[in-house]
Coordinates of N, CA and C in Angstrom, one line a residue:
Chain J
D601 N -47.9 -18.4 27.2 CA -48.2 -18.0 28.5 C -48.2 -19.2 29.4
A602 N -47.2 -19.4 30.2 CA -47.1 -20.6 31.0 C -48.0 -20.6 32.2
K603 N -48.4 -19.5 32.7 CA -49.4 -19.3 33.8 C -48.9 -20.0 35.1
T604 N -47.6 -20.0 35.3 CA -47.1 -20.4 36.6 C -46.0 -19.4 37.0
T605 N -45.8 -19.2 38.3 CA -44.9 -18.2 38.8 C -43.9 -18.9 39.7
Q606 N -42.6 -18.7 39.4 CA -41.5 -19.3 40.2 C -40.5 -18.2 40.5
P607 N -39.7 -18.4 41.6 CA -38.6 -17.5 41.9 C -37.6 -17.7 40.8
N608 N -36.9 -16.6 40.5 CA -35.9 -16.6 39.4 C -34.7 -17.5 39.8
S609 N -34.4 -17.5 41.1 CA -33.2 -18.3 41.5 C -33.3 -18.7 42.9
M610 N -32.7 -19.8 43.3 CA -32.6 -20.2 44.6 C -31.2 -20.9 44.8
E611 N -30.8 -20.9 46.1 CA -29.5 -21.5 46.4 C -29.7 -22.5 47.5
S612 N -28.8 -23.5 47.5 CA -28.9 -24.6 48.5 C -27.5 -25.1 48.7
N613 N -27.4 -25.8 49.8 CA -26.1 -26.5 50.2 C -26.2 -27.9 49.9
E614 N -25.1 -28.5 49.5 CA -25.1 -29.9 49.2 C -25.6 -30.7 50.4
E615 N -26.3 -31.8 50.1 CA -26.8 -32.8 51.1 C -28.0 -32.2 51.9
E616 N -28.4 -31.0 51.6 CA -29.6 -30.4 52.4 C -30.8 -30.5 51.5
P617 N -32.0 -30.5 52.1 CA -33.2 -30.6 51.3 C -33.5 -29.2 50.6
V618 N -34.1 -29.3 49.5 CA -34.5 -28.1 48.7 C -35.9 -28.1 48.4
H619 N -36.6 -26.9 48.7 CA -38.0 -26.8 48.4 C -38.2 -25.7 47.3
L620 N -38.6 -26.1 46.2 CA -38.8 -25.2 45.0 C -40.3 -24.9 44.9
P621 N -40.7 -23.6 45.1 CA -42.1 -23.3 45.1 C -42.6 -22.9 43.7
C622 N -43.9 -23.1 43.5 CA -44.5 -22.7 42.2 C -45.9 -22.3 42.5
N623 N -46.3 -21.1 41.9 CA -47.7 -20.7 42.0 C -48.4 -20.9 40.7
H624 N -49.6 -21.4 40.8 CA -50.4 -21.6 39.6 C -51.9 -21.3 40.0
S625 N -52.1 -20.1 40.4 CA -53.4 -19.7 41.0 C -54.6 -19.8 40.0
T626 N -54.4 -19.8 38.7 CA -55.5 -19.9 37.8 C -55.7 -21.3 37.2
I627 N -55.1 -22.3 37.9 CA -55.2 -23.7 37.4 C -56.6 -24.2 37.4
S628 N -56.9 -25.0 36.4 CA -58.3 -25.6 36.3 C -58.2 -27.0 36.7
G629 N -59.4 -27.6 36.8 CA -59.5 -28.9 37.4 C -58.8 -30.0 36.7
T630 N -58.6 -29.9 35.4 CA -58.0 -31.0 34.7 C -56.5 -30.7 34.3
D631 N -56.0 -29.6 34.8 CA -54.6 -29.3 34.5 C -53.6 -30.1 35.4
Y632 N -52.6 -30.8 34.8 CA -51.6 -31.5 35.6 C -50.5 -30.5 35.9
I633 N -49.7 -30.7 37.0 CA -48.5 -30.0 37.3 C -47.3 -30.9 37.0
H634 N -46.5 -30.4 36.1 CA -45.3 -31.1 35.7 C -44.1 -30.3 36.1
W635 N -43.0 -31.1 36.4 CA -41.7 -30.4 36.7 C -40.7 -31.1 35.8
Y636 N -39.9 -30.2 35.1 CA -38.8 -30.7 34.4 C -37.6 -29.9 34.8
R637 N -36.4 -30.4 34.5 CA -35.2 -29.6 34.8 C -34.3 -29.7 33.6
Q638 N -33.5 -28.6 33.5 CA -32.5 -28.5 32.4 C -31.1 -28.2 32.9
L639 N -30.3 -29.2 32.8 CA -28.9 -29.0 33.2 C -28.2 -28.2 32.1
P640 N -27.1 -27.6 32.4 CA -26.4 -26.7 31.4 C -26.1 -27.5 30.2
S641 N -26.4 -26.9 29.0 CA -26.1 -27.5 27.7 C -26.8 -28.8 27.4
Q642 N -27.9 -29.1 28.1 CA -28.6 -30.3 27.9 C -30.0 -30.0 27.6
G643 N -30.7 -31.1 27.1 CA -32.2 -30.9 27.0 C -32.9 -31.1 28.3
P644 N -34.2 -30.7 28.4 CA -34.9 -30.8 29.6 C -35.1 -32.3 30.0
E645 N -35.2 -32.5 31.3 CA -35.4 -33.9 31.8 C -36.6 -33.9 32.7
Y646 N -37.4 -34.9 32.5 CA -38.6 -35.0 33.3 C -38.2 -35.3 34.8
V647 N -38.9 -34.6 35.7 CA -38.7 -34.9 37.1 C -39.9 -35.6 37.8
I648 N -41.0 -35.0 37.7 CA -42.2 -35.6 38.4 C -43.5 -34.9 37.9
H649 N -44.6 -35.4 38.0 CA -45.9 -34.7 37.8 C -47.0 -35.2 38.7
G650 N -48.0 -34.4 38.8 CA -49.1 -34.8 39.6 C -50.4 -34.0 39.3
L651 N -51.5 -34.5 39.9 CA -52.8 -33.8 39.6 C -53.3 -33.2 40.9
T652 N -53.6 -34.1 41.9 CA -54.1 -33.6 43.2 C -53.3 -34.1 44.3
S653 N -53.0 -35.3 44.3 CA -52.3 -35.9 45.5 C -50.8 -35.7 45.4
N654 N -50.2 -35.7 46.6 CA -48.7 -35.6 46.6 C -48.1 -36.9 45.9
V655 N -47.0 -36.7 45.3 CA -46.3 -37.7 44.5 C -44.9 -37.9 44.9
N656 N -44.4 -39.1 44.9 CA -43.0 -39.4 45.2 C -42.4 -40.2 44.1
N657 N -41.2 -40.0 43.7 CA -40.5 -40.9 42.8 C -39.0 -40.9 43.3
R658 N -38.2 -41.6 42.5 CA -36.8 -41.7 42.9 C -36.0 -40.4 42.9
M659 N -36.5 -39.5 42.1 CA -35.8 -38.2 42.0 C -36.3 -37.1 43.0
A660 N -37.6 -37.1 43.3 CA -38.1 -36.0 44.1 C -39.5 -36.3 44.6
S661 N -40.0 -35.3 45.4 CA -41.4 -35.4 45.8 C -42.1 -34.1 45.3
L662 N -43.4 -34.3 45.1 CA -44.2 -33.1 44.7 C -45.3 -33.0 45.7
A663 N -45.3 -31.8 46.3 CA -46.4 -31.5 47.3 C -47.3 -30.5 46.6
I664 N -48.6 -30.9 46.5 CA -49.6 -30.0 45.9 C -50.6 -29.5 46.9
A665 N -50.7 -28.2 47.0 CA -51.6 -27.6 47.9 C -53.1 -28.1 47.7
E666 N -53.8 -28.1 48.8 CA -55.2 -28.6 48.8 C -56.0 -27.9 47.7
D667 N -55.9 -26.6 47.6 CA -56.6 -25.8 46.6 C -56.0 -25.8 45.2
R668 N -54.9 -26.5 45.1 CA -54.1 -26.7 43.9 C -53.6 -25.4 43.3
K669 N -53.6 -24.3 44.0 CA -53.1 -23.1 43.5 C -51.6 -22.9 43.6
S670 N -51.0 -23.9 44.3 CA -49.5 -23.8 44.4 C -49.0 -25.3 44.6
S671 N -47.7 -25.4 44.3 CA -47.1 -26.7 44.6 C -45.6 -26.5 44.9
T672 N -45.0 -27.5 45.5 CA -43.6 -27.5 45.9 C -42.9 -28.7 45.4
L673 N -41.8 -28.5 44.7 CA -40.9 -29.6 44.4 C -39.9 -29.8 45.5
I674 N -39.7 -31.0 46.0 CA -38.8 -31.2 47.1 C -37.7 -32.2 46.6
L675 N -36.5 -31.7 46.7 CA -35.3 -32.6 46.5 C -34.8 -32.9 47.9
H676 N -34.8 -34.1 48.3 CA -34.6 -34.5 49.7 C -33.1 -34.3 50.1
R677 N -32.2 -34.5 49.2 CA -30.8 -34.2 49.5 C -30.1 -33.7 48.3
A678 N -29.9 -32.5 48.2 CA -29.3 -31.9 47.0 C -27.9 -32.3 46.8
T679 N -27.6 -32.6 45.5 CA -26.2 -32.9 45.1 C -25.8 -31.8 44.1
L680 N -24.5 -31.8 43.8 CA -24.0 -30.8 42.8 C -24.6 -31.1 41.5
R681 N -25.0 -32.3 41.2 CA -25.6 -32.7 40.0 C -27.0 -32.1 39.8
D682 N -27.6 -31.7 40.9 CA -29.0 -31.1 40.9 C -29.0 -29.7 40.5
A683 N -27.8 -29.1 40.3 CA -27.8 -27.7 39.8 C -28.3 -27.6 38.4
A684 N -29.4 -26.8 38.3 CA -30.1 -26.8 37.0 C -31.2 -25.7 37.0
V685 N -31.8 -25.5 35.9 CA -33.0 -24.7 35.9 C -34.2 -25.6 36.0
Y686 N -35.1 -25.4 37.0 CA -36.3 -26.2 37.2 C -37.5 -25.5 36.7
Y687 N -38.3 -26.2 35.9 CA -39.5 -25.6 35.3 C -40.7 -26.3 35.9
C688 N -41.6 -25.4 36.4 CA -42.9 -25.9 36.8 C -43.9 -25.6 35.7
I689 N -44.6 -26.6 35.2 CA -45.4 -26.4 34.0 C -46.8 -26.9 34.3
R690 N -47.8 -26.1 33.9 CA -49.2 -26.5 34.0 C -49.6 -27.0 32.7
R691 N -49.9 -28.3 32.6 CA -50.2 -28.9 31.4 C -51.7 -29.1 31.3
R692 N -52.3 -28.5 30.3 CA -53.7 -28.6 30.1 C -54.1 -29.9 29.5
D693 N -55.1 -30.5 30.0 CA -55.6 -31.8 29.4 C -56.6 -31.4 28.3
S694 N -56.1 -31.5 27.0 CA -56.9 -31.0 25.9 C -57.9 -32.1 25.5
G695 N -57.8 -33.3 26.1 CA -58.7 -34.3 25.7 C -58.2 -35.1 24.5
G696 N -57.2 -34.7 23.8 CA -56.6 -35.4 22.7 C -55.3 -35.9 23.1
S697 N -54.4 -36.1 22.1 CA -53.1 -36.7 22.4 C -52.0 -35.6 22.3
N698 N -52.4 -34.4 22.4 CA -51.4 -33.3 22.3 C -50.9 -33.0 23.7
Y699 N -49.7 -33.5 24.0 CA -49.2 -33.3 25.4 C -48.1 -32.3 25.4
K700 N -48.2 -31.3 24.6 CA -47.2 -30.2 24.6 C -47.1 -29.5 25.9
L701 N -45.9 -29.1 26.2 CA -45.6 -28.4 27.4 C -45.2 -26.9 27.1
T702 N -45.7 -26.0 28.0 CA -45.4 -24.6 27.9 C -44.5 -24.2 29.0
F703 N -43.2 -23.9 28.6 CA -42.2 -23.6 29.6 C -42.2 -22.1 29.9
G704 N -42.0 -21.8 31.2 CA -41.7 -20.4 31.6 C -40.2 -20.2 31.7
K705 N -39.8 -19.3 32.6 CA -38.4 -19.0 32.8 C -37.8 -19.9 33.8
G706 N -38.6 -20.6 34.7 CA -38.0 -21.5 35.6 C -37.2 -20.9 36.8
T707 N -36.7 -21.7 37.6 CA -35.9 -21.3 38.8 C -34.5 -21.9 38.6
L708 N -33.5 -21.0 38.6 CA -32.1 -21.5 38.5 C -31.7 -21.9 39.9
L709 N -31.4 -23.2 40.1 CA -31.0 -23.7 41.4 C -29.5 -23.8 41.4
T710 N -28.9 -23.2 42.4 CA -27.4 -23.3 42.6 C -27.2 -24.2 43.8
V711 N -26.3 -25.1 43.7 CA -26.0 -26.0 44.9 C -24.5 -25.8 45.3
N712 N -24.4 -25.3 46.5 CA -23.0 -25.0 47.0 C -22.4 -26.3 47.7
P713 N -21.1 -26.5 47.4 CA -20.5 -27.7 48.0 C -20.3 -27.5 49.5
Chain T
N176 N -31.7 -49.2 25.1 CA -32.8 -48.5 24.5 C -32.3 -47.0 24.3
A177 N -32.0 -46.7 23.1 CA -31.5 -45.4 22.8 C -32.5 -44.3 23.1
G178 N -32.0 -43.2 23.6 CA -32.9 -42.0 23.8 C -33.2 -41.3 22.5
V179 N -33.7 -40.1 22.7 CA -34.0 -39.3 21.5 C -32.7 -38.8 20.9
M180 N -32.6 -39.0 19.6 CA -31.3 -38.7 19.0 C -31.5 -37.5 18.0
Q181 N -30.7 -36.5 18.2 CA -30.8 -35.3 17.4 C -29.4 -35.1 16.7
N182 N -29.5 -34.8 15.4 CA -28.3 -34.4 14.7 C -28.6 -33.4 13.6
P183 N -27.6 -32.5 13.3 CA -26.3 -32.5 14.0 C -26.4 -31.8 15.3
R184 N -25.4 -32.0 16.2 CA -25.4 -31.4 17.5 C -25.1 -29.9 17.3
H185 N -24.3 -29.6 16.4 CA -23.9 -28.2 16.1 C -23.9 -28.0 14.6
L186 N -24.5 -26.8 14.2 CA -24.6 -26.5 12.8 C -24.3 -25.0 12.6
V187 N -23.4 -24.7 11.7 CA -23.1 -23.3 11.4 C -23.6 -23.0 10.0
R188 N -24.3 -22.0 9.8 CA -24.8 -21.6 8.5 C -24.6 -20.1 8.3
R189 N -24.4 -19.7 7.0 CA -24.4 -18.3 6.7 C -25.8 -17.8 6.4
R190 N -26.0 -16.5 6.5 CA -27.3 -16.0 6.2 C -27.7 -16.3 4.8
G191 N -29.0 -16.8 4.7 CA -29.5 -17.1 3.4 C -29.4 -18.6 3.1
Q192 N -28.6 -19.4 3.8 CA -28.5 -20.8 3.6 C -29.7 -21.5 4.3
E193 N -29.8 -22.8 4.0 CA -30.8 -23.6 4.6 C -30.2 -24.5 5.8
A194 N -31.0 -24.7 6.8 CA -30.6 -25.6 7.9 C -31.6 -26.7 8.0
R195 N -31.1 -27.9 8.1 CA -32.0 -29.1 8.3 C -31.5 -29.8 9.6
L196 N -32.5 -29.9 10.5 CA -32.2 -30.5 11.8 C -33.0 -31.8 11.9
R197 N -32.4 -32.9 12.4 CA -33.1 -34.2 12.4 C -33.3 -34.7 13.8
C198 N -34.4 -35.4 13.9 CA -34.7 -36.0 15.2 C -35.3 -37.4 15.1
S199 N -34.6 -38.3 15.7 CA -35.1 -39.7 15.8 C -35.7 -40.0 17.1
P200 N -37.0 -40.2 17.2 CA -37.6 -40.4 18.5 C -37.2 -41.7 19.2
M201 N -37.5 -41.9 20.4 CA -37.3 -43.1 21.1 C -38.1 -44.2 20.4
K202 N -37.6 -45.4 20.6 CA -38.3 -46.6 20.0 C -39.7 -46.7 20.6
G203 N -40.6 -46.9 19.7 CA -42.0 -47.0 20.2 C -42.8 -45.7 20.3
H204 N -42.1 -44.6 20.1 CA -42.7 -43.3 20.2 C -43.2 -42.8 18.9
S205 N -44.4 -42.3 18.8 CA -44.9 -41.9 17.5 C -45.2 -40.4 17.5
H206 N -44.9 -39.7 18.6 CA -45.2 -38.3 18.8 C -43.9 -37.5 18.9
V207 N -43.8 -36.5 18.1 CA -42.6 -35.7 18.2 C -42.9 -34.2 18.3
Y208 N -42.2 -33.5 19.2 CA -42.4 -32.1 19.5 C -41.1 -31.4 19.2
W209 N -41.1 -30.2 18.6 CA -40.0 -29.4 18.5 C -40.1 -28.1 19.3
Y210 N -39.0 -27.8 19.9 CA -38.9 -26.6 20.7 C -37.7 -25.8 20.3
R211 N -37.7 -24.5 20.5 CA -36.6 -23.6 20.3 C -36.2 -22.8 21.5
Q212 N -35.0 -22.7 21.8 CA -34.5 -22.0 23.0 C -33.5 -20.9 22.5
L213 N -33.9 -19.7 22.5 CA -33.0 -18.6 22.2 C -32.1 -18.4 23.3
P214 N -30.9 -17.8 23.1 CA -29.9 -17.5 24.1 C -30.5 -16.8 25.3
E215 N -30.3 -17.4 26.5 CA -30.8 -16.8 27.8 C -32.3 -16.8 27.9
E216 N -33.0 -17.6 27.1 CA -34.4 -17.6 27.2 C -35.0 -19.0 27.5
G217 N -36.2 -19.1 27.7 CA -36.9 -20.4 28.0 C -37.2 -21.1 26.7
L218 N -37.7 -22.3 26.8 CA -38.0 -23.1 25.6 C -39.4 -22.7 25.1
K219 N -39.5 -22.5 23.8 CA -40.8 -22.2 23.2 C -41.2 -23.3 22.3
F220 N -42.4 -23.8 22.5 CA -43.0 -24.8 21.6 C -43.1 -24.3 20.2
M221 N -42.8 -25.2 19.2 CA -42.9 -24.9 17.8 C -44.0 -25.7 17.2
V222 N -43.8 -27.0 17.2 CA -44.7 -27.9 16.4 C -44.8 -29.3 17.0
Y223 N -45.9 -29.9 16.8 CA -46.2 -31.3 17.3 C -46.6 -32.1 16.1
L224 N -45.9 -33.2 15.9 CA -46.2 -34.1 14.8 C -46.4 -35.5 15.2
Q225 N -47.3 -36.2 14.5 CA -47.3 -37.6 14.5 C -46.8 -38.1 13.1
K226 N -46.7 -39.4 12.9 CA -46.2 -39.9 11.7 C -47.1 -39.4 10.5
E227 N -46.4 -38.7 9.6 CA -47.1 -38.1 8.4 C -48.1 -37.1 8.6
N228 N -48.2 -36.6 9.8 CA -49.2 -35.5 10.1 C -48.7 -34.5 11.0
I229 N -49.0 -33.2 10.7 CA -48.7 -32.1 11.6 C -50.0 -31.9 12.4
I230 N -49.9 -32.0 13.7 CA -51.1 -31.9 14.6 C -51.2 -30.5 15.1
D231 N -50.1 -29.9 15.5 CA -50.2 -28.5 16.1 C -49.0 -27.8 15.7
E232 N -49.2 -26.7 14.9 CA -48.0 -25.9 14.5 C -48.2 -24.5 15.0
S233 N -48.9 -24.3 16.1 CA -49.2 -23.0 16.6 C -48.0 -22.2 17.0
G234 N -46.8 -22.8 17.2 CA -45.6 -22.1 17.6 C -44.6 -21.9 16.4
M235 N -45.0 -22.3 15.3 CA -44.1 -22.2 14.1 C -44.2 -20.8 13.5
P236 N -43.0 -20.2 13.2 CA -43.0 -18.9 12.5 C -43.7 -19.2 11.1
K237 N -44.4 -18.2 10.6 CA -45.3 -18.4 9.4 C -44.4 -18.6 8.2
E238 N -43.2 -18.1 8.2 CA -42.4 -18.2 7.0 C -41.1 -18.8 7.3
R239 N -40.5 -19.5 6.3 CA -39.2 -20.1 6.3 C -39.1 -21.4 7.1
F240 N -40.0 -21.6 8.0 CA -39.8 -22.8 8.8 C -40.9 -23.9 8.4
S241 N -40.4 -25.1 8.4 CA -41.3 -26.2 8.1 C -40.8 -27.5 8.8
A242 N -41.7 -28.4 9.1 CA -41.4 -29.6 9.8 C -42.1 -30.8 9.1
E243 N -41.5 -31.9 9.2 CA -42.2 -33.1 8.7 C -41.7 -34.3 9.6
F244 N -42.6 -35.4 9.6 CA -42.3 -36.6 10.3 C -42.8 -37.7 9.3
P245 N -41.9 -38.2 8.4 CA -42.4 -39.1 7.4 C -42.6 -40.5 8.0
K246 N -43.3 -41.3 7.2 CA -43.6 -42.7 7.7 C -42.3 -43.4 8.0
E247 N -41.3 -43.2 7.3 CA -40.0 -43.9 7.6 C -38.9 -42.8 7.8
G248 N -38.1 -42.9 8.8 CA -37.0 -42.0 9.0 C -37.3 -40.9 10.0
P249 N -36.4 -40.1 10.3 CA -36.5 -39.1 11.4 C -37.4 -38.0 11.1
S250 N -37.8 -37.2 12.1 CA -38.5 -36.0 11.9 C -37.4 -34.9 11.5
I251 N -37.8 -34.0 10.6 CA -36.9 -33.0 10.2 C -37.6 -31.6 10.4
L252 N -36.8 -30.7 10.9 CA -37.1 -29.3 11.0 C -36.2 -28.6 10.0
R253 N -36.9 -27.9 9.1 CA -36.2 -27.2 8.0 C -36.3 -25.7 8.2
I254 N -35.2 -25.0 8.1 CA -35.3 -23.5 8.1 C -34.6 -23.0 6.9
Q255 N -35.4 -22.4 6.1 CA -34.9 -21.8 4.8 C -34.4 -20.4 5.0
Q256 N -33.4 -20.0 4.2 CA -32.9 -18.6 4.2 C -32.7 -18.1 5.6
V257 N -31.8 -18.8 6.3 CA -31.6 -18.5 7.7 C -31.2 -17.0 7.9
V258 N -31.6 -16.5 9.1 CA -31.1 -15.1 9.5 C -30.5 -15.3 10.9
R259 N -29.8 -14.2 11.3 CA -29.0 -14.3 12.5 C -30.0 -14.6 13.7
G260 N -31.2 -14.1 13.7 CA -32.1 -14.4 14.7 C -32.6 -15.8 14.9
D261 N -32.2 -16.6 13.9 CA -32.5 -18.1 14.0 C -31.5 -18.8 14.8
S262 N -30.4 -18.2 15.2 CA -29.4 -18.8 16.0 C -30.0 -19.2 17.4
A263 N -30.0 -20.4 17.7 CA -30.7 -20.9 18.9 C -30.4 -22.4 19.1
A264 N -30.8 -23.0 20.2 CA -30.8 -24.4 20.4 C -32.2 -25.0 20.0
Y265 N -32.2 -26.0 19.2 CA -33.5 -26.6 18.8 C -33.6 -28.0 19.5
F266 N -34.6 -28.2 20.3 CA -34.8 -29.4 21.0 C -36.0 -30.2 20.4
C267 N -35.8 -31.5 20.4 CA -36.8 -32.4 20.0 C -37.2 -33.2 21.2
A268 N -38.5 -33.5 21.3 CA -39.0 -34.4 22.4 C -39.9 -35.4 21.7
S269 N -39.9 -36.6 22.3 CA -40.8 -37.6 21.8 C -41.6 -38.2 23.0
G270 N -42.7 -38.8 22.6 CA -43.6 -39.4 23.6 C -44.4 -40.5 23.0
P271 N -44.9 -41.4 23.8 CA -45.8 -42.5 23.2 C -47.2 -42.0 23.0
P272 N -48.0 -42.8 22.3 CA -49.4 -42.3 22.1 C -50.2 -42.1 23.3
E273 N -49.9 -43.0 24.3 CA -50.7 -42.8 25.6 C -50.1 -41.8 26.5
D274 N -50.9 -41.2 27.4 CA -50.4 -40.2 28.2 C -49.7 -40.7 29.4
T275 N -48.4 -40.7 29.4 CA -47.6 -41.2 30.5 C -47.2 -40.1 31.4
G276 N -47.4 -38.8 31.0 CA -47.0 -37.7 31.7 C -45.6 -37.2 31.4
E277 N -44.9 -38.0 30.6 CA -43.4 -37.7 30.4 C -43.1 -37.6 29.0
L278 N -42.4 -36.5 28.6 CA -41.8 -36.4 27.3 C -40.3 -36.5 27.5
F279 N -39.7 -37.1 26.5 CA -38.2 -37.4 26.5 C -37.6 -36.4 25.5
F280 N -36.6 -35.7 26.0 CA -35.9 -34.7 25.1 C -34.6 -35.2 24.7
G281 N -34.2 -34.7 23.5 CA -32.9 -34.9 23.0 C -31.9 -33.9 23.5
E282 N -30.7 -34.0 23.1 CA -29.7 -33.1 23.7 C -29.6 -31.8 22.9
G283 N -30.4 -31.7 21.8 CA -30.5 -30.5 21.1 C -29.5 -30.3 19.9
S284 N -29.9 -29.4 19.0 CA -29.1 -29.0 17.9 C -28.9 -27.5 18.0
R285 N -27.6 -27.1 18.1 CA -27.3 -25.7 18.2 C -26.9 -25.1 16.9
L286 N -27.8 -24.2 16.4 CA -27.6 -23.5 15.2 C -27.0 -22.2 15.4
T287 N -25.9 -21.9 14.7 CA -25.3 -20.6 14.7 C -25.3 -20.1 13.2
V288 N -25.9 -18.9 13.1 CA -26.0 -18.2 11.8 C -25.0 -17.1 11.8
L289 N -24.1 -17.1 10.8 CA -23.0 -16.1 10.7 C -23.5 -14.9 9.9

C-alpha cells in the first residue's frame, strides 16, 4: 500500500513546464517524499526527494505543501526524453537501514513535440 | 563507475525449470533490493539484503523463490519450478549503508516462462 494518490496520466508539450501532483494525506512526520521515474523498458531512476522544504536539483523541483499532505514535482521545461511513468513514493523512516520503496501505479507523462 | 549490472537481460524458461537472476550492485554499495514488475503493473518490493544477510523478505512469495547476497559475488534471485505467472521484469536496486535518499536501479531481467 503506497499511500499516495496520483493522476493516472498527464500530457504536456515540449519545452513547457509540467506540474505533477501527488496526494499523501496520511503522511507522518518522519516520512520522506521521493520521486522516481521509469522510462519505457528501463529501470526506475531517482528524480528528487524531500521532507518539509522545497527542493531543487538539476532534474526537477519538488514543492511540498505546508501541511505535507500533498506535493508537486515540477519539470521546468519538458523534453521528449521526459516521457515516462512518474512515481511519488512516501518512504517511511524505519530508524534502521531499510530504505525500501513502495511503488504505486504512478502518472504516465506524455510529452507532445 | 559502472551502475547496477543485471544479467541476463532476457531469460526464457519452460514451466518447471529454474531461473537464476544476478545483480551486481554499484561499487561501494552493500545493500541490495529486488523488485518484480508484472506486465502493465507497478513495481512490487520482494526482498532486501545486505552481504550474507536477508534483512526484509516481506515481499517474497513463500514458495519457490529465494535470494542471496554472498560475501563475494553478485546477489542472486532464484526461482524454482517456474510457472507462467512468474513472467515479469525483475529489477535490482542498490544503495550505500548511509541514507542518501537514492536507490540505483539496474535495467532489469525479463523472464518469460513458456
